[in-house]
Amino acid sequence: MIHTPPGDRRRCRSLTLPNGLRVLLLRDPDADQAGAAMSVGAGSGDEPPDRAGLAHLLEHMLFLGTDRYPAPEDFPAYVQGHGGRYNATTELHQTCYFFEVPPAHLGGALDRFAQFFIAPRLTESAIAQEREVIDAEYRARRGDDEQRILGVIKQVLDPAHPASRFLAGNRDTLGEAPEALRRALMAFRQRHYTAANLRLAVVGNEPLDTLERQVRRCFADIPPGTMPAPAAHPPLLPPGSLPLGLALQPTHRRHELRLCFPVPALRPDDYLQPWAYLGELLAFRGPGSLYGQLMDRGWLTGIDGSVLLDTRPQALFQIRLRLTPDGMGHTAAITAAVFACLRRIGTDGIAAWRHRERQVLADQRFRLAATTSTLEFVKSLADQLHRYPVAEALRGPYRLDAFQPRVIRDCLAHLTPDNLLTLTVDPAVRGDRTSPWFPAPYRVAAAPDPGATRWDGAPDFTLPPPNPFLVTIPHAEPGGPSAAVPRLLHDSGQSRVWHQPLARAPGGRTGIHLNLVAACPTHTLGATVLTALLIAWLERELAAEWQQARAAGMEVTPSRHHQGITLRASGLPEQLDRLLQRLSSCLSRTRITAERFDQARQGLQACWEAQQHDLAFRRLLRLPEARLGHGFDDEERLAELATVSLERLQVFRDELLHGVGIDCLVAGPLDGARARRLVAGLEARLLAGEASAVERRRPPIVSLQAGQAYHYRLEASHPDSAVALYLPGPDGSPLQEARYRLLAALLHDAFFHRLRIEQQLGYVVLARYLPLHDCPGLILLVQSPSLSVDELQRRIRHFLTAPDAPLPRLDPERFAHYRDGLLHALQAQQRQPAQQMEQFWASLAAGDADFQRPRQLLQAVTDLTLEELQRFYQAQLLPSPWVWLHT
């Protein structure tokens, strides 16, 4: 029997095909998307040592044509054209391929997907092309500090362990003749891509018998093979090599201390999750905790404990401390504090009540697991078939057995000074050697002796108290009738509350979207930075409570909007009551201390500095908002942040709260009176004095002239060239949104195929729908390691305007294929409570208080014709303003 959550309407079946392929089928009658994932029990750690990147290259190659479907664009076009998604990942010992499509097209997608594992073409020309893509991907990540940190750690691992190798691959490691590389790919595939070493998960809304017939028909011809015996690996670090210290210089401004410990490999069948237990105790953010004491000294901005390398026979557990520049001068004291906290955990932290609390939380997460997207859910399901018995395929990651303190104490016994690998990340480091592949200056030194420096703070670190947000999730019994759209419960001009009752909601949870609408101007650079800083201060002040709320399954996300602060939260009504009470009390009554101000500013500075060094294509995707939406880029915000004082933030808070308005949308299985009470406490604390109407202003957008080209340059440290063309819509009508959404879907596959596969311009090639506030927009983006900005602009321009441009030559059948896919995706979004709530919230922001926008959008897409879209493309899109964003 396969264990499923109580009350789950889904039905499961496991089977093994005659060729040995193990399969898990899951029927979800409510699924808006169907999907499948194939997990291979082999990855980068299983490739020959002299073939770095071979597993990664094979992952790419399977998407580029099969004997039955030879066109490289066939599978992407089929899936994305029907409104679906696909992806793949290569890890150390697993590779996973996965997709989702509308249920009606699952059979066609499975037929194409199965051929990946039956008869991939692996042509030499495609191998040569994809080798360059692998190289471009490697070069795009070469300056990434996470890769560089891991690369330095690899230098001290046992070279006989596969985790010590360079795994991503590049042109050099894959640089032999295509015919020789093809032979290596074939040999790797024949050894590892056999039915015995594959695990398939399929999710759909058809009966299980139907799903089984589809699977048996599509996957029966995978070669049977045998399960390769697990290779014997040595310990991660050679005996006698610890304790040891490493120090490296990051590419960007970054200060960290990582305390790493080789520990016994994780055993998922233990069902105790001891490392997660210890990580949660170490990372607690309450007053007097390790986090709190180091934060109060101005040394720390963040802490977490997790498994960095999950391999065999050992894993690597790390305690990661993100430090301030001042904290880098106190690493010995910080290390002593960590070991003092570990001793405190050994004395008072291992308790049966904590384990029971974690069991309740794990059970609740299990019950909510079915609410994740099909794409991620089906991927995790296939991967779990390698890790757990089939009966535990769904429950395995969430199962916690009876409390066994000995197991946790045994794990704690490995976190000792003599088993320590210390890694210091500091721009001031001067290395005497350089790591290969992801080059970083580093040096090796003896690990600091924690006994030489005593922790002079309070030794009785505060450990997490019972979680106040832990409440019993009710069984998913239907509530009252659902409403198709929210209705207005209350409107005083200063406060407006909408409510949408739902008969069924995931886990019985209620969602709330809340805007604090400032009467004072908030769109200037100074107000933008001050609003972000006020949110950062709130997060520091409420760090412990919000941490426990999230641990209890709540979602809590504060953010800035153009006229104030937005809070998105979800949970049970009792949880939301507590959350909103603490938020309003803190915002209106808590004094901003100098210590909290400094912590918030340092944390915000570190966040914005990290964004400065994000990959170029991600920064370009943010640039339309910064340059056209009256936002500001990272450099401008950092410069302004440096001028902000405590007094200025205090004055700004008072101005923001004076005459503030509240807009709130509540959706969930609760009645109007309960929804109204949720917001009443917030109003009582924040709406002081006589009520007066607050003006809700639309976000400003820069006016652009049709037929003109605009250029905005991004200062980027990465050597790649990156270019994006942004085409803003003329207005925010449903018709324009329908046009731009469909154009993005139609152009993406052709753009990717022509510039990424045929022309080999780079790893990142995309066309995407990108609205600016409530106006639609289309962005086409390429990041290339080889071509100049001017040449990339020429290629993008040619793609859109040449005689063989894809849209003017599109045939009606393909148009209908993509239009139906977009319609299905939009309809599916409107049936998912969380996504539906986002759409209603966007409707309010656009002034649509009747919530007709989603229905109007569906109708506009339905009414679109190929001829009308082609006329729009020639007469309006191409002559629209062309906004060039580039490095």
Tab-separated table of C-alpha atoms in Angstrom, residues 25 34-37 68-69 75 78-79 99 101 105-118 200-203 210-219:
chain	number	residue	atom	x	y	z
A	25	LEU	CA	1.043	6.270	-11.340
A	34	ALA	CA	-0.655	16.325	-16.069
A	35	GLY	CA	3.011	15.464	-15.996
A	36	ALA	CA	5.732	12.858	-15.920
A	37	ALA	CA	9.301	12.550	-14.707
A	68	ARG	CA	10.637	8.687	-34.133
A	69	TYR	CA	10.626	12.483	-33.688
A	75	PHE	CA	9.260	17.984	-27.949
A	78	TYR	CA	4.645	20.145	-28.369
A	79	VAL	CA	4.889	20.794	-24.640
A	99	PHE	CA	7.432	17.974	-17.936
A	101	VAL	CA	1.082	19.555	-20.066
A	105	HIS	CA	-2.145	16.081	-24.279
A	106	LEU	CA	-0.431	13.772	-21.805
A	107	GLY	CA	-0.525	10.816	-24.217
A	108	GLY	CA	1.229	12.702	-27.002
A	109	ALA	CA	3.842	14.074	-24.605
A	110	LEU	CA	4.508	10.629	-23.089
A	111	ASP	CA	4.998	9.131	-26.549
A	112	ARG	CA	7.646	11.749	-27.366
A	113	PHE	CA	9.194	11.652	-23.888
A	114	ALA	CA	9.600	7.848	-23.909
A	115	GLN	CA	11.676	8.053	-27.079
A	116	PHE	CA	14.367	9.963	-25.110
A	117	PHE	CA	15.153	6.650	-23.415
A	118	ILE	CA	14.510	4.344	-26.368
A	200	LEU	CA	9.085	6.839	-13.825
A	201	ALA	CA	6.355	8.895	-12.151
A	202	VAL	CA	3.206	9.927	-14.027
A	203	VAL	CA	0.447	12.219	-12.741
A	210	THR	CA	-5.855	4.477	-18.730
A	211	LEU	CA	-2.576	5.850	-17.374
A	212	GLU	CA	-1.185	2.327	-17.118
A	213	ARG	CA	-2.090	1.519	-20.733
A	214	GLN	CA	-0.349	4.705	-21.904
A	215	VAL	CA	2.787	3.896	-19.940
A	216	ARG	CA	2.954	0.272	-21.071
A	217	ARG	CA	2.498	1.305	-24.692
A	218	CYS	CA	5.085	4.101	-24.632
A	219	PHE	CA	7.870	2.744	-22.401
